[in-house]
mmCIF file of C-alpha atoms in Angstrom:
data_model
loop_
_atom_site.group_PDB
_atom_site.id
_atom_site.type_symbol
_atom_site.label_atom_id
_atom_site.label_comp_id
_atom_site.label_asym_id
_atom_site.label_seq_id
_atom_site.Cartn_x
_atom_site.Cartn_y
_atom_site.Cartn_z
ATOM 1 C CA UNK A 1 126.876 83.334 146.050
ATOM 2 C CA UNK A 2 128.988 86.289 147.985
ATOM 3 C CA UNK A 3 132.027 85.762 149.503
ATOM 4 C CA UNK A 4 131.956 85.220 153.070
ATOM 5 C CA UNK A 5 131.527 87.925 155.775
ATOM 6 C CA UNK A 6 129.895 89.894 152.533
ATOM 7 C CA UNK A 7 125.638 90.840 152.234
ATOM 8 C CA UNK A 8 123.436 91.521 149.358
ATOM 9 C CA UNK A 9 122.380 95.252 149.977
ATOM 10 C CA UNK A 10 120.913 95.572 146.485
ATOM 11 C CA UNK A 11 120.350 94.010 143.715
ATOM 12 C CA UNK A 12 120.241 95.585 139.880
ATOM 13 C CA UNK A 13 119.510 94.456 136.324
ATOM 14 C CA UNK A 14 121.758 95.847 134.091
ATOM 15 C CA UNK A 15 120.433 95.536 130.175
ATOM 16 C CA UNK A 16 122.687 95.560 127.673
ATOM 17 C CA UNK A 17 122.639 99.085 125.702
ATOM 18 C CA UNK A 18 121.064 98.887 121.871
ATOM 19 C CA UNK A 19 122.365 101.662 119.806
ATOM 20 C CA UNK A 20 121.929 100.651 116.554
ATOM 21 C CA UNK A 21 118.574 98.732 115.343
ATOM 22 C CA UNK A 22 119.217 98.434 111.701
ATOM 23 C CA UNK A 23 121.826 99.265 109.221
ATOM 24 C CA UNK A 24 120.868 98.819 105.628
ATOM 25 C CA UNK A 25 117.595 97.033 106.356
ATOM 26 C CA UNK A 26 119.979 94.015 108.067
ATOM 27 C CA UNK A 27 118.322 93.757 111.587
ATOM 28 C CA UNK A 28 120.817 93.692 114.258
ATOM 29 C CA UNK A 29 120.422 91.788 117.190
ATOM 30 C CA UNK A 30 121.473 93.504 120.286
ATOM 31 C CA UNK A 31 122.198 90.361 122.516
ATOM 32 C CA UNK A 32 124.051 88.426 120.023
ATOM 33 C CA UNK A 33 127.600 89.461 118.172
ATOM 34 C CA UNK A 34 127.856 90.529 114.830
ATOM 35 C CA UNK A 35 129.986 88.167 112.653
ATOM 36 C CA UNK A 36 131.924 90.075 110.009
ATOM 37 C CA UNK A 37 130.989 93.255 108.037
ATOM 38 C CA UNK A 38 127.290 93.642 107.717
ATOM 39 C CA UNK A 39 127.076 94.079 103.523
ATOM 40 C CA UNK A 40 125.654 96.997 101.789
ATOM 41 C CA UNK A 41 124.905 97.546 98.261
ATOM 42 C CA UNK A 42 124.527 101.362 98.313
ATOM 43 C CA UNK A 43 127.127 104.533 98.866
ATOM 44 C CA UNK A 44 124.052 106.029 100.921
ATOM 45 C CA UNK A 45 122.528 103.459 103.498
ATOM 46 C CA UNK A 46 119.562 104.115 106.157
ATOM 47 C CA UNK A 47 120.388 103.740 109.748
ATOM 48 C CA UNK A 48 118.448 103.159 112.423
ATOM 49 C CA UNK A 49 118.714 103.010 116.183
ATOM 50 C CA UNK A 50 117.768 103.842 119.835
ATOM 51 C CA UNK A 51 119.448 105.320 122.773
ATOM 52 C CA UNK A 52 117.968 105.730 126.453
ATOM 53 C CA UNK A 53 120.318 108.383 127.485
ATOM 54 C CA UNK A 54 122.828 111.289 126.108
ATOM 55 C CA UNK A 55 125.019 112.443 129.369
ATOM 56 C CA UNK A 56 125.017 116.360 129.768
ATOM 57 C CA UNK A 57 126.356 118.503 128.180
ATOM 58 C CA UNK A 58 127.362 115.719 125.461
ATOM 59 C CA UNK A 59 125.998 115.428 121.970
ATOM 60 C CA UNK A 60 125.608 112.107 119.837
ATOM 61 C CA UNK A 61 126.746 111.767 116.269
ATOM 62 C CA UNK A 62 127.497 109.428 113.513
ATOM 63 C CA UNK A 63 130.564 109.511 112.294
ATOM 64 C CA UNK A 64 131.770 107.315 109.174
ATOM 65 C CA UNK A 65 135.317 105.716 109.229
ATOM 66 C CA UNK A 66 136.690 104.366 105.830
ATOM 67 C CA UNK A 67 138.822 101.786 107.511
ATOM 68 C CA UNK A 68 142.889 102.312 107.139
ATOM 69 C CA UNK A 69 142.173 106.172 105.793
ATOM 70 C CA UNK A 70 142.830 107.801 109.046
ATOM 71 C CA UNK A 71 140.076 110.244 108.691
ATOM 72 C CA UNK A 72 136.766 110.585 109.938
ATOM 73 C CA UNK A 73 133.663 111.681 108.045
ATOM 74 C CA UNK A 74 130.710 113.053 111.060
ATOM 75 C CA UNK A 75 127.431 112.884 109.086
ATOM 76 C CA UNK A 76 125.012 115.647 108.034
ATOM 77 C CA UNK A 77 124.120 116.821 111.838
ATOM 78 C CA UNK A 78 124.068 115.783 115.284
ATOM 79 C CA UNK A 79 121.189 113.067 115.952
ATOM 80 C CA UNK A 80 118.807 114.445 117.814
ATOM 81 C CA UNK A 81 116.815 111.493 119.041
ATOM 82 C CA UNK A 82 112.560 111.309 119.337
ATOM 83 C CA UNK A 83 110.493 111.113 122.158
ATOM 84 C CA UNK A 84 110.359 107.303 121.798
ATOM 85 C CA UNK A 85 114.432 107.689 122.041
ATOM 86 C CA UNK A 86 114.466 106.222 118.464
ATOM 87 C CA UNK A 87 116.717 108.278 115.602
ATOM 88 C CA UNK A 88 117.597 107.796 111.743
ATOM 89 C CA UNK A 89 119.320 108.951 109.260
ATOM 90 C CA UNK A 90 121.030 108.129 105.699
ATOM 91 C CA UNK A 91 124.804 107.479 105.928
ATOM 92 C CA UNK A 92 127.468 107.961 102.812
ATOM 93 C CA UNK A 93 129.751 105.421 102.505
ATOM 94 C CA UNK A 94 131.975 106.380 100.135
ATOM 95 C CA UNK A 95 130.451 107.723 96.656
ATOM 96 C CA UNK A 96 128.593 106.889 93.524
ATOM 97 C CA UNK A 97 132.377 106.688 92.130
ATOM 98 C CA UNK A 98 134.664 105.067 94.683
ATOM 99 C CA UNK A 99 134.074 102.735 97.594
ATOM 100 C CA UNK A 100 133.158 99.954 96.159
ATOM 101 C CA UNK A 101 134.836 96.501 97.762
ATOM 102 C CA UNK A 102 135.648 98.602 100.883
ATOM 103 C CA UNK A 103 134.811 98.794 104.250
ATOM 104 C CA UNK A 104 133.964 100.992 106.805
ATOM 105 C CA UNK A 105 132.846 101.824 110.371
ATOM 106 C CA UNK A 106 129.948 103.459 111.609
ATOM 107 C CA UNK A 107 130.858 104.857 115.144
ATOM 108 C CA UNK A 108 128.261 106.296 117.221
ATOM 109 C CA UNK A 109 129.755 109.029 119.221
ATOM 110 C CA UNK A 110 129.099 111.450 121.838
ATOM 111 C CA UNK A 111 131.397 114.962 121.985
ATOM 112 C CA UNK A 112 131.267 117.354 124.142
ATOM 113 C CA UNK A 113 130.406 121.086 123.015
ATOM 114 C CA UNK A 114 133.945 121.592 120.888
ATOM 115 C CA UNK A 115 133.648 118.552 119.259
ATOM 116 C CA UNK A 116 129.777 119.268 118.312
ATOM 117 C CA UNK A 117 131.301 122.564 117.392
ATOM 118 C CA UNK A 118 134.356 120.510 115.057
ATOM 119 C CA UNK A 119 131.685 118.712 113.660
ATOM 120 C CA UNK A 120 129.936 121.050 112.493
ATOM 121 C CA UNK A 121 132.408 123.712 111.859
ATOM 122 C CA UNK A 122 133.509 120.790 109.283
ATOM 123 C CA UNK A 123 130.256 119.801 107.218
ATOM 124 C CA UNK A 124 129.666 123.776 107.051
ATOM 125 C CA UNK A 125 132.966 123.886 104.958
ATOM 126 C CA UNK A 126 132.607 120.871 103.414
ATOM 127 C CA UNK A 127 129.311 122.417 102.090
ATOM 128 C CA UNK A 128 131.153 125.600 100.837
ATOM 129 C CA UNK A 129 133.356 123.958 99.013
ATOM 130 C CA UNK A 130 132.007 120.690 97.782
ATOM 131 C CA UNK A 131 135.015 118.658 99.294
ATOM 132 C CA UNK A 132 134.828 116.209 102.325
ATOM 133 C CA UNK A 133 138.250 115.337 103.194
ATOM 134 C CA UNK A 134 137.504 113.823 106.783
ATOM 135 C CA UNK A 135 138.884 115.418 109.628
ATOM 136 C CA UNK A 136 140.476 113.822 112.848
ATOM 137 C CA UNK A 137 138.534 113.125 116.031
ATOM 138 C CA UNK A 138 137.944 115.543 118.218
ATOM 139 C CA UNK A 139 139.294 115.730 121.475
ATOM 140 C CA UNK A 140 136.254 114.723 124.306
ATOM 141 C CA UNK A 141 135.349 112.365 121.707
ATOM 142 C CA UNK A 142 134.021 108.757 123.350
ATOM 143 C CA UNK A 143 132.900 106.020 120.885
ATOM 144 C CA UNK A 144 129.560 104.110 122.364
ATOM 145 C CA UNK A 145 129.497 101.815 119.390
ATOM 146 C CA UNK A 146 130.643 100.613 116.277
ATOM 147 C CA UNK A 147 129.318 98.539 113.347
ATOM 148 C CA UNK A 148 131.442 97.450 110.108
ATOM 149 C CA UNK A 149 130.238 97.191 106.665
ATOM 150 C CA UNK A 150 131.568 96.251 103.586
ATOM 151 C CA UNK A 151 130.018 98.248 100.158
ATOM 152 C CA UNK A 152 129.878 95.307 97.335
ATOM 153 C CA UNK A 153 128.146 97.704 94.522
#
């Protein structure tokens, strides 16, 4: 019920946004909250999701976050979603060497042109020269979600 001397002039459904379907083959529901770090048993782990819009001029990414390091690892390209709106794409969570016990967030970003530019002005270098060192956000970055696992092998 409205307050008084208020009217209905229209009414909406707003539906909860799903960004990410599945991380790791763990199914993730998109009404319900996610209780601790999803586990994963791999440095490389398949991830899955859908998203209905990408504002202009704006470009979405993945972006890994080993938690406490202060750095931010984007990962191999912008996501460039299908027709369907669905997208994939294999995320490294730490290496075969290190990582292990740790956890991490995925963030699901969108940057404007500079930051697409930082992103990949950074995985062009890293590919040069072997090294990922992770790299601070860019400015006109806005996370749209976030999901925390934990590596256990």
């Amino acid at each position: 019920n409205l307050p008084d001397g208020y009217e209905e002039m229209d009414r909406i459904t707003v539906v909860r946004a799903s960004y990410f379907l599945s991380v790791g083959g763990h199914e993730i529901d998109p009404n319900g909250p996610i209780d601790g770090p999803i586990e994963i048993d791999n440095y490389v782990v398949g991830v899955t999701g859908t998203i209905l819009f990408i504002p202009e001029n704006m470009h979405l990414w993945l972006v890994v976050y080993p938690i406490g390091s202060g750095r931010y690892h984007p990962q191999q390209s912008e996501i460039i979603p299908s027709e369907n709106n669905e997208w994939g794409l294999d995320v490294y969570v730490g290496t075969p060497d290190s990582g292990v016990g740790e956890q991490f967030d995925l963030l699901l970003v969108f940057v404007n042109e500079e930051g697409n530019q930082a992103f990949q002005d950074y995985l062009n270098n890293a590919a040069i020269t072997g090294e990922y060192p992770g790299m601070d956000l860019p400015s006109g970055c806005e996370i749209i979600d976030r999901i925390t696992v934990e590596r256990t092998e």
